[in-house]
Amino acid sequence: MMTTTKVLNFIDGQWLAPKSNEYLENFNPATGEVFSLLADSDHRDIDQAVEAAQKAFKSWSKTSPEDRSQKLYKLADLIEKNIDDFAKLESKDQGKPWYIAKQMDMARVIKSFRFFAGAILHSENECNVMDAESMNYVLRKPVGVAGLISPWNLPLYLLTWKIAPALAFGNTVVCKPSEFTSMTAAKFCELLAEAGIPNGVVNMIFGTGAKAGDALVKHPKVPLISFTGGSETGKKVIQSSAEHFKKLSLELGGKNPNIIFADCDYKKMLATTLRSSFLNQGEICLCGSRIYVEESLYEKFLQDFVREIKELKVGDPSQKDTFMGPLISAQHLEKVQSMINTARDEGGKILMGGGRPELAAQFSKGYFLEPTVIVGLAENSTCMQREIFGPVVTVSSFKTLDEVIEKANGVSYGLSASVWTSNLNTAQTVAKNLDVGTVWINSWMKRDLRVPFGGMKASGLGREGGRHSMDFYTEMVNVCLTTT
Ligand code: NAD
């Protein structure tokens, strides 16, 4: 079972030690202390989990949508009942303030289960009458054992965004959460039996991407992989899965533009831009890390933006007024700091931040970083091109619509964008010319779970959400029926 010190694998309803009998250290990012040990799994544990999931698939795939719906609603209720414990654990493991873990992450976990529990009761299938004798109808079948791999920034939120539709449409799953944030995934498994979800339907394997993740991607009996993580890892997933022609959904990195026109609702834009820059320590794939401001508003924006950032509290994640906790790991902090140094070397000016905040002694070994604003960088500089994935934004000005569209599209990524304007023509022109999967006009991260979510270019392959998740987590069989 799961104890405070060791997180074991969850296979076929049992807590099992990894075959290697080795464990990874798991750190509290606010203090830098080890607070649990994590199963360091390999292909043998993955094989065992896939076998359990295959066995469970035989019956789970034949259950009715009503049955699955009831169980998923029950699971959502159980998570809600334990929401405070989940939020505190997520905060301790990931670093984000606990109230953000509660209001954003856990609220969304519950919403995902309820959304797909409802969706399967209302989904409709295609039927086309062809001529007097024939009609076509579409049968949907669950795909089989789904391999689900998730990152560390929104741990249970992103993992359950995969688990909920996979189960709803009749698949069984083998999950590999990030080795940096596995605690809430383990806690989640403790609720499955009470929700009535049979053993083997959800299996959780902990450990590194190189061993456990890669074995899952390569496994011949796992026909579908939903992966969220970095673009370089995404490339490896494509290569490793090619042998078996797997269904793939890849949600990868971003370098999202936040385009601000002078005619916007200034107050709303400023408040939202603070959040889109630094919420979750800037560790959200959708954060607007490249801010483009129309020239006439540029100086005023910078002044007000910096003033407001100074009000954001960085520090103890257990305090209600903390806005930013630590970054995820010592290595990630080092990477983000080296990007800031590169920005300096490439002629950028650090307008504010860039250093470690002064905090109480208990946080002296934590991975904290001040919110950082960089100006004066060329479009082709490293920090304008590469994803930083931390509390760092670049700000620059633009004069014309064409110029800002070209700049916004001038990176290898294409995940999302925010556009701030009160002019509908401007908004529509920018939206249709940006090569990104999601454009928010006068908002940020407003999510309707029915809409297609995903990225273009190096930001990913495929879309999930609503019927797009149904398309991904089912196989379609067209039946052409002709009367004799
Ligand atoms: P990562 O790619 O390092 O790891 C993601 C997951 O993949 C982890 O579970 C890891 O163990 C596993 N993994 C690593 N190597 C693997 C391999 N060879 N085969 C199979 N699995 C492997 O990413 P990360 O650092 O955990 O997360 C940050 C990245 O995720 C950022 O680039 C961010 O933009 C991206 N992200 C994207 C979205 C989106 O929806 N597009 C959402 C959140 C995060």
XYZ file of C-alpha atoms and ligand atoms in Angstrom:
528
model
C 0.000 0.000 0.000
C 0.930 3.644 -0.224
C 2.755 4.879 2.878
C 4.205 8.297 3.654
C 7.612 7.120 2.555
C 7.083 4.718 -0.364
C 4.805 5.051 -3.362
C 4.252 1.626 -4.919
C 2.779 0.722 -8.284
C -0.959 0.094 -8.504
C -1.619 -2.943 -10.714
C -4.862 -4.922 -10.909
C -6.085 -3.277 -7.688
C -2.929 -4.200 -5.719
C -0.061 -2.037 -4.430
C 3.115 -3.719 -5.701
C 6.800 -2.977 -5.252
C 8.676 -2.355 -8.513
C 10.449 -5.384 -9.955
C 13.768 -3.539 -9.631
C 13.077 -2.997 -5.924
C 14.577 0.442 -6.435
C 13.100 3.819 -5.561
C 13.494 7.421 -6.687
C 13.708 10.299 -4.241
C 10.807 12.710 -4.409
C 11.424 16.283 -3.251
C 9.246 18.942 -1.677
C 10.150 21.878 -3.971
C 9.436 24.483 -1.276
C 12.035 23.063 1.130
C 14.264 20.947 -1.091
C 13.739 18.003 1.284
C 12.957 14.416 0.258
C 9.457 13.596 1.433
C 8.693 10.302 -0.298
C 10.213 7.491 -2.321
C 8.793 6.500 -5.632
C 8.787 3.107 -7.363
C 11.515 3.163 -10.031
C 9.659 0.946 -12.489
C 10.776 -0.591 -15.745
C 9.405 -2.667 -18.643
C 8.619 -5.621 -16.330
C 6.171 -3.537 -14.287
C 4.693 -2.102 -17.486
C 4.235 -5.641 -18.882
C 2.393 -6.715 -15.755
C 0.164 -3.617 -15.792
C -0.674 -4.050 -19.489
C -1.604 -7.661 -18.886
C -3.962 -6.631 -16.060
C -5.477 -3.893 -18.225
C -5.987 -6.316 -21.124
C -7.797 -8.755 -18.866
C -10.011 -6.002 -17.399
C -10.760 -4.662 -20.894
C -12.690 -7.839 -21.738
C -15.467 -6.940 -19.308
C -15.095 -3.139 -18.917
C -15.442 -2.617 -22.685
C -18.803 -4.430 -22.568
C -20.321 -2.394 -19.718
C -23.117 0.010 -20.637
C -22.521 3.759 -20.856
C -25.008 4.141 -17.963
C -22.921 1.850 -15.772
C -19.649 3.616 -16.581
C -21.302 7.007 -16.176
C -22.527 6.179 -12.659
C -19.077 5.015 -11.603
C -17.365 8.114 -12.975
C -19.881 10.374 -11.204
C -19.199 8.464 -7.997
C -15.450 8.906 -8.478
C -15.923 12.665 -8.961
C -17.969 12.812 -5.736
C -15.266 10.950 -3.809
C -12.538 13.277 -5.063
C -14.699 16.260 -4.113
C -15.185 14.831 -0.626
C -11.391 14.651 -0.251
C -10.603 17.858 -2.139
C -8.643 19.533 0.664
C -6.354 16.529 1.145
C -5.767 16.265 -2.608
C -5.013 20.002 -2.895
C -2.557 19.997 0.019
C -0.750 16.958 -1.359
C -0.560 18.435 -4.863
C 0.801 21.674 -3.407
C 3.457 19.869 -1.369
C 4.531 17.742 -4.331
C 4.379 20.367 -7.092
C 5.011 23.659 -5.263
C 1.917 25.589 -6.351
C -0.062 27.362 -3.587
C -2.615 24.948 -2.099
C -5.609 27.188 -2.815
C -4.636 27.249 -6.524
C -4.336 23.450 -6.395
C -7.840 23.390 -4.937
C -9.553 26.007 -7.077
C -7.837 25.240 -10.375
C -6.409 21.710 -10.407
C -8.821 19.745 -8.256
C -11.887 21.634 -9.450
C -10.894 20.667 -12.966
C -10.243 17.005 -12.041
C -13.800 16.754 -10.705
C -15.208 18.617 -13.710
C -13.479 16.292 -16.193
C -15.030 13.174 -14.625
C -18.495 14.748 -14.478
C -18.175 16.088 -18.013
C -17.343 12.714 -19.595
C -19.763 10.843 -17.308
C -22.495 13.058 -18.802
C -21.117 13.103 -22.346
C -21.371 9.310 -22.830
C -25.087 9.427 -22.056
C -25.702 11.959 -24.797
C -23.290 11.087 -27.589
C -24.801 10.334 -30.995
C -23.422 8.336 -33.880
C -23.546 8.989 -37.592
C -26.090 7.319 -39.854
C -26.421 8.169 -43.551
C -29.161 6.878 -45.814
C -27.440 6.249 -49.154
C -30.137 5.194 -51.576
C -33.361 3.162 -51.586
C -31.513 -0.018 -50.582
C -28.569 1.030 -48.475
C -27.655 2.980 -45.433
C -24.389 3.483 -43.528
C -24.082 3.582 -39.793
C -21.053 4.003 -37.585
C -20.203 1.636 -34.775
C -17.796 2.925 -32.153
C -15.538 0.533 -30.284
C -13.163 1.323 -27.435
C -9.576 1.118 -28.653
C -8.180 -1.179 -25.925
C -5.462 -0.512 -23.337
C -4.655 3.196 -23.398
C -1.169 4.372 -22.384
C -1.439 7.747 -20.628
C 1.679 9.803 -19.892
C 1.506 13.138 -18.083
C 3.828 15.998 -17.020
C 4.498 17.677 -13.649
C 2.930 21.103 -14.034
C -0.776 20.243 -13.584
C -0.300 16.707 -12.280
C -3.676 15.148 -11.511
C -5.547 17.707 -13.657
C -3.818 16.587 -16.876
C -3.698 12.909 -16.002
C -7.454 12.759 -15.349
C -8.131 14.777 -18.524
C -6.921 11.552 -20.153
C -8.265 8.941 -17.698
C -11.846 10.287 -17.686
C -12.534 10.027 -21.460
C -10.499 6.822 -21.821
C -12.656 5.048 -19.211
C -15.885 6.720 -20.300
C -15.539 5.321 -23.822
C -14.769 1.801 -22.538
C -10.966 1.588 -22.542
C -8.760 0.436 -19.692
C -5.601 2.364 -18.857
C -1.970 2.125 -17.845
C -0.784 5.528 -16.593
C 2.722 6.900 -16.134
C 2.574 10.220 -14.245
C 5.627 12.458 -14.048
C 8.338 11.207 -11.705
C 8.377 14.729 -10.176
C 4.697 14.673 -9.168
C 3.204 11.263 -8.553
C 1.620 11.660 -5.123
C -1.937 12.625 -6.086
C -2.026 9.946 -8.796
C -1.342 7.361 -6.069
C -3.978 8.880 -3.789
C -6.455 8.806 -6.672
C -6.015 4.999 -6.948
C -7.165 4.637 -3.335
C -10.669 5.772 -4.383
C -11.221 3.485 -7.374
C -12.651 0.462 -5.561
C -15.136 2.594 -3.595
C -16.315 4.153 -6.863
C -17.000 0.614 -8.158
C -14.274 0.637 -10.790
C -13.075 -2.965 -11.186
C -9.495 -4.032 -10.603
C -7.266 -3.682 -13.651
C -9.296 -0.904 -15.282
C -6.872 1.747 -13.962
C -3.221 0.824 -13.423
C -0.631 3.335 -12.249
C 3.085 2.821 -12.867
C 5.575 5.217 -11.304
C 9.097 5.986 -12.427
C 11.104 7.716 -15.086
C 10.203 8.456 -18.689
C 13.331 6.776 -19.993
C 12.429 3.419 -18.419
C 8.719 3.164 -17.563
C 7.419 5.778 -20.068
C 9.407 4.412 -22.991
C 8.339 0.815 -22.222
C 4.692 1.895 -22.244
C 5.050 3.746 -25.553
C 6.760 0.726 -27.142
C 4.430 -1.935 -25.756
C 2.836 -3.893 -28.633
C -0.448 -4.415 -26.727
C -1.029 -0.695 -26.095
C -2.639 0.634 -29.289
C -3.121 4.224 -28.105
C -0.869 6.768 -26.408
C -2.026 10.100 -25.047
C 1.072 12.060 -24.110
C 1.446 15.515 -22.572
C 4.952 16.854 -22.108
C 7.821 18.578 -23.856
C 8.197 18.747 -27.645
C 11.542 16.912 -27.681
C 10.000 14.038 -25.701
C 7.028 14.150 -28.074
C 9.399 13.463 -30.987
C 10.740 10.398 -29.161
C 7.187 9.180 -28.541
C 6.437 9.391 -32.289
C 9.599 7.441 -33.110
C 9.148 4.792 -30.408
C 5.493 4.176 -31.249
C 5.980 4.004 -35.036
C 6.647 0.267 -35.053
C 3.081 -0.488 -33.986
C 1.113 2.286 -35.815
C -0.394 3.582 -32.573
C -3.121 6.167 -32.244
C -1.310 9.215 -30.871
C -2.402 12.396 -29.194
C 0.490 14.706 -28.350
C 0.025 17.853 -26.250
C 3.437 19.516 -26.284
C 5.218 22.772 -25.480
C 4.219 26.351 -26.216
C 5.644 29.835 -26.665
C 2.364 31.657 -26.673
C 1.925 35.260 -27.793
C -0.194 37.670 -25.774
C -1.133 40.446 -28.224
C -2.326 43.696 -26.680
C -3.885 46.449 -28.778
C -4.250 50.011 -27.451
C -8.060 49.860 -27.723
C -8.421 46.955 -25.261
C -10.243 46.928 -21.924
C -7.056 47.949 -20.122
C -7.961 46.995 -16.564
C -9.182 43.531 -17.503
C -6.200 42.974 -19.796
C -3.683 43.959 -17.094
C -5.220 41.725 -14.431
C -5.437 38.764 -16.817
C -1.934 39.310 -18.180
C -0.526 39.025 -14.648
C -2.207 35.639 -14.349
C -1.352 34.449 -17.849
C 2.296 35.304 -17.181
C 2.802 33.947 -13.662
C -0.032 31.637 -12.591
C 1.368 28.273 -11.437
C 4.864 29.913 -11.481
C 4.457 30.358 -15.245
C 4.561 26.569 -15.518
C 1.471 26.183 -17.697
C 1.836 25.281 -21.350
C -0.778 27.983 -22.106
C 1.000 30.843 -20.301
C 1.482 33.902 -22.502
C 5.256 34.128 -22.395
C 5.744 36.574 -25.294
C 3.861 39.806 -24.655
C 3.437 42.135 -27.658
C 2.020 45.599 -26.878
C 0.925 48.186 -29.443
C 3.499 50.979 -29.513
C 1.269 53.757 -28.164
C 0.486 51.707 -25.034
C 3.927 50.142 -24.505
C 5.479 52.453 -21.866
C 2.304 52.740 -19.808
C 1.858 48.967 -19.897
C 5.397 48.287 -18.712
C 5.062 50.723 -15.792
C 1.734 49.312 -14.622
C 2.736 45.691 -15.226
C 5.910 45.987 -13.145
C 4.038 47.830 -10.366
C 1.409 45.056 -10.203
C 4.006 42.256 -10.292
C 5.674 43.754 -7.206
C 2.418 43.092 -5.347
C 2.476 39.332 -6.126
C 3.552 37.316 -3.131
C 6.141 34.614 -3.769
C 6.767 32.101 -1.006
C 5.102 29.641 1.338
C 2.607 27.573 -0.735
C 0.509 26.869 2.354
C -0.417 30.557 2.811
C -3.671 31.810 1.299
C -2.149 35.082 0.035
C 0.766 33.399 -1.784
C 0.466 33.703 -5.551
C 3.651 31.905 -6.608
C 5.387 28.938 -4.981
C 8.708 27.360 -5.975
C 9.572 25.890 -9.385
C 9.326 22.135 -9.696
C 12.956 21.084 -9.220
C 16.529 22.223 -8.709
C 17.345 21.252 -12.334
C 14.406 23.218 -13.697
C 15.322 26.287 -11.617
C 18.840 26.067 -13.009
C 17.491 25.803 -16.569
C 15.240 28.845 -16.146
C 18.048 30.878 -14.565
C 20.398 29.941 -17.398
C 17.790 31.180 -19.895
C 17.688 34.522 -18.030
C 21.494 34.716 -18.238
C 21.320 33.931 -21.950
C 18.798 36.761 -22.371
C 21.300 39.158 -20.730
C 24.090 37.882 -22.993
C 21.889 38.388 -26.047
C 21.244 42.060 -25.231
C 18.053 41.781 -23.188
C 17.378 43.993 -20.186
C 15.987 42.335 -17.040
C 13.386 44.948 -16.160
C 12.479 43.198 -12.951
C 13.110 39.911 -11.126
C 15.674 37.391 -12.298
C 16.862 36.514 -8.792
C 15.903 34.373 -5.815
C 13.426 36.001 -3.403
C 14.414 36.394 0.243
C 12.317 34.001 2.286
C 12.184 32.474 5.777
C 14.961 30.012 6.677
C 12.757 26.935 6.170
C 12.520 27.818 2.444
C 16.201 28.622 1.927
C 16.731 25.382 -0.023
C 13.478 25.708 -1.997
C 13.457 26.336 -5.754
C 11.964 29.848 -5.694
C 12.458 32.467 -8.380
C 11.144 36.026 -8.665
C 8.683 36.834 -11.445
C 10.865 38.128 -14.237
C 10.257 40.576 -17.082
C 12.723 40.912 -19.962
C 12.670 43.630 -22.623
C 14.831 44.557 -25.585
C 15.337 41.092 -27.079
C 15.481 40.384 -30.815
C 12.761 38.134 -32.219
C 15.297 35.451 -33.090
C 16.954 35.450 -29.653
C 16.939 32.246 -27.594
C 14.426 33.479 -25.014
C 11.990 34.677 -27.687
C 12.177 31.349 -29.511
C 12.521 28.607 -26.893
C 10.021 27.593 -24.251
C 11.232 28.649 -20.772
C 8.304 27.242 -18.771
C 8.830 29.405 -15.721
C 7.890 32.843 -14.318
C 9.635 34.697 -17.146
C 8.025 36.839 -19.840
C 9.432 38.965 -22.626
C 7.714 42.221 -23.578
C 8.096 44.058 -26.881
C 6.162 46.572 -28.947
C 4.572 46.473 -32.400
C 3.213 49.029 -34.832
C 0.961 47.174 -37.282
C -1.363 44.198 -37.438
C 0.699 42.429 -40.113
C 3.888 42.920 -38.113
C 2.502 41.397 -34.925
C 0.934 38.440 -36.759
C 4.283 37.669 -38.377
C 6.085 37.931 -35.041
C 3.475 35.833 -33.233
C 3.808 33.074 -35.843
C 7.600 33.307 -35.971
C 8.343 30.422 -33.590
C 8.319 26.647 -33.998
C 5.400 26.324 -31.531
C 1.682 26.841 -32.171
C -0.312 26.138 -29.026
C -2.384 29.184 -28.065
C -2.628 32.975 -28.126
C -4.485 35.767 -26.345
C -5.635 38.858 -28.218
C -6.778 42.005 -26.417
C -8.860 44.484 -28.438
C -12.350 45.954 -28.531
C -12.308 45.953 -32.342
C -14.049 42.868 -33.719
C -12.362 43.158 -37.117
C -8.906 43.258 -35.543
C -9.754 40.307 -33.317
C -11.079 38.191 -36.186
C -8.177 39.049 -38.488
C -5.593 38.089 -35.895
C -7.481 34.921 -34.912
C -7.717 33.574 -38.442
C -4.079 34.329 -39.256
C -2.434 32.804 -36.188
C -1.067 29.257 -36.512
C -2.179 28.083 -33.081
C -4.745 25.622 -31.745
C -6.594 28.053 -29.440
C -7.105 31.822 -29.648
C -8.596 33.639 -26.683
C -10.021 37.040 -27.503
C -10.178 39.264 -24.387
C -9.580 36.350 -21.996
C -7.102 33.619 -21.134
C -7.448 29.933 -20.254
C -11.223 30.027 -20.358
C -11.946 26.349 -21.029
C -15.117 24.742 -22.328
C -14.505 20.981 -22.234
C -16.484 20.454 -25.450
C -14.067 22.353 -27.674
C -11.068 20.906 -29.563
C -7.883 21.351 -27.523
C -4.425 20.859 -28.992
C -1.615 22.539 -30.832
C -0.056 22.999 -34.258
C 3.589 22.642 -35.333
C 5.902 21.623 -32.434
C 3.009 22.063 -29.982
C 1.410 18.775 -30.834
C -0.648 16.378 -32.870
C -4.388 15.833 -32.635
C -7.150 17.357 -30.544
C -8.900 16.238 -27.361
C -12.089 17.543 -25.722
C -15.777 16.648 -26.179
C -16.403 14.660 -29.359
C -12.729 15.004 -30.311
C -11.914 12.873 -27.263
C -14.608 10.441 -28.387
C -12.912 10.213 -31.807
C -9.542 9.604 -30.185
C -10.598 7.078 -27.559
C -12.780 5.010 -29.934
C -12.295 3.242 -33.241
C -15.026 3.781 -35.833
C -16.420 1.002 -37.970
C -18.663 2.080 -40.816
C -21.313 -0.558 -41.535
C -22.900 -0.345 -44.980
C -26.254 -2.155 -44.744
C -28.085 -3.148 -47.927
C -31.494 -4.840 -48.036
C -31.701 -8.073 -50.054
P 8.644 15.799 -20.252
O 8.480 15.644 -21.710
O 10.013 15.818 -19.682
O 7.884 14.627 -19.460
C 6.504 14.383 -19.631
C 6.211 12.943 -19.277
O 6.840 12.100 -20.242
C 6.755 12.509 -17.911
O 5.856 11.612 -17.320
C 8.049 11.805 -18.282
O 8.460 10.856 -17.334
C 7.652 11.136 -19.581
N 8.762 10.810 -20.485
C 9.983 11.379 -20.559
N 10.717 10.783 -21.525
C 9.930 9.831 -22.079
C 10.109 8.896 -23.137
N 11.264 8.813 -23.809
N 9.081 8.086 -23.450
C 7.906 8.164 -22.794
N 7.678 9.021 -21.780
C 8.683 9.852 -21.436
O 7.827 17.107 -19.856
P 7.711 17.791 -18.439
O 9.000 18.495 -18.160
O 7.179 16.819 -17.460
O 6.547 18.860 -18.711
C 6.776 20.120 -19.233
C 6.427 20.187 -20.693
O 5.068 19.755 -20.891
C 6.472 21.584 -21.234
O 7.097 21.576 -22.496
C 5.016 21.973 -21.376
O 4.746 22.967 -22.332
C 4.401 20.673 -21.743
N 2.962 20.685 -21.479
C 2.102 20.734 -22.538
C 0.725 20.794 -22.315
C -0.259 20.867 -23.456
O -1.448 20.661 -23.212
N 0.170 21.143 -24.674
C 0.249 20.799 -21.008
C 1.163 20.749 -19.956
C 2.523 20.688 -20.196
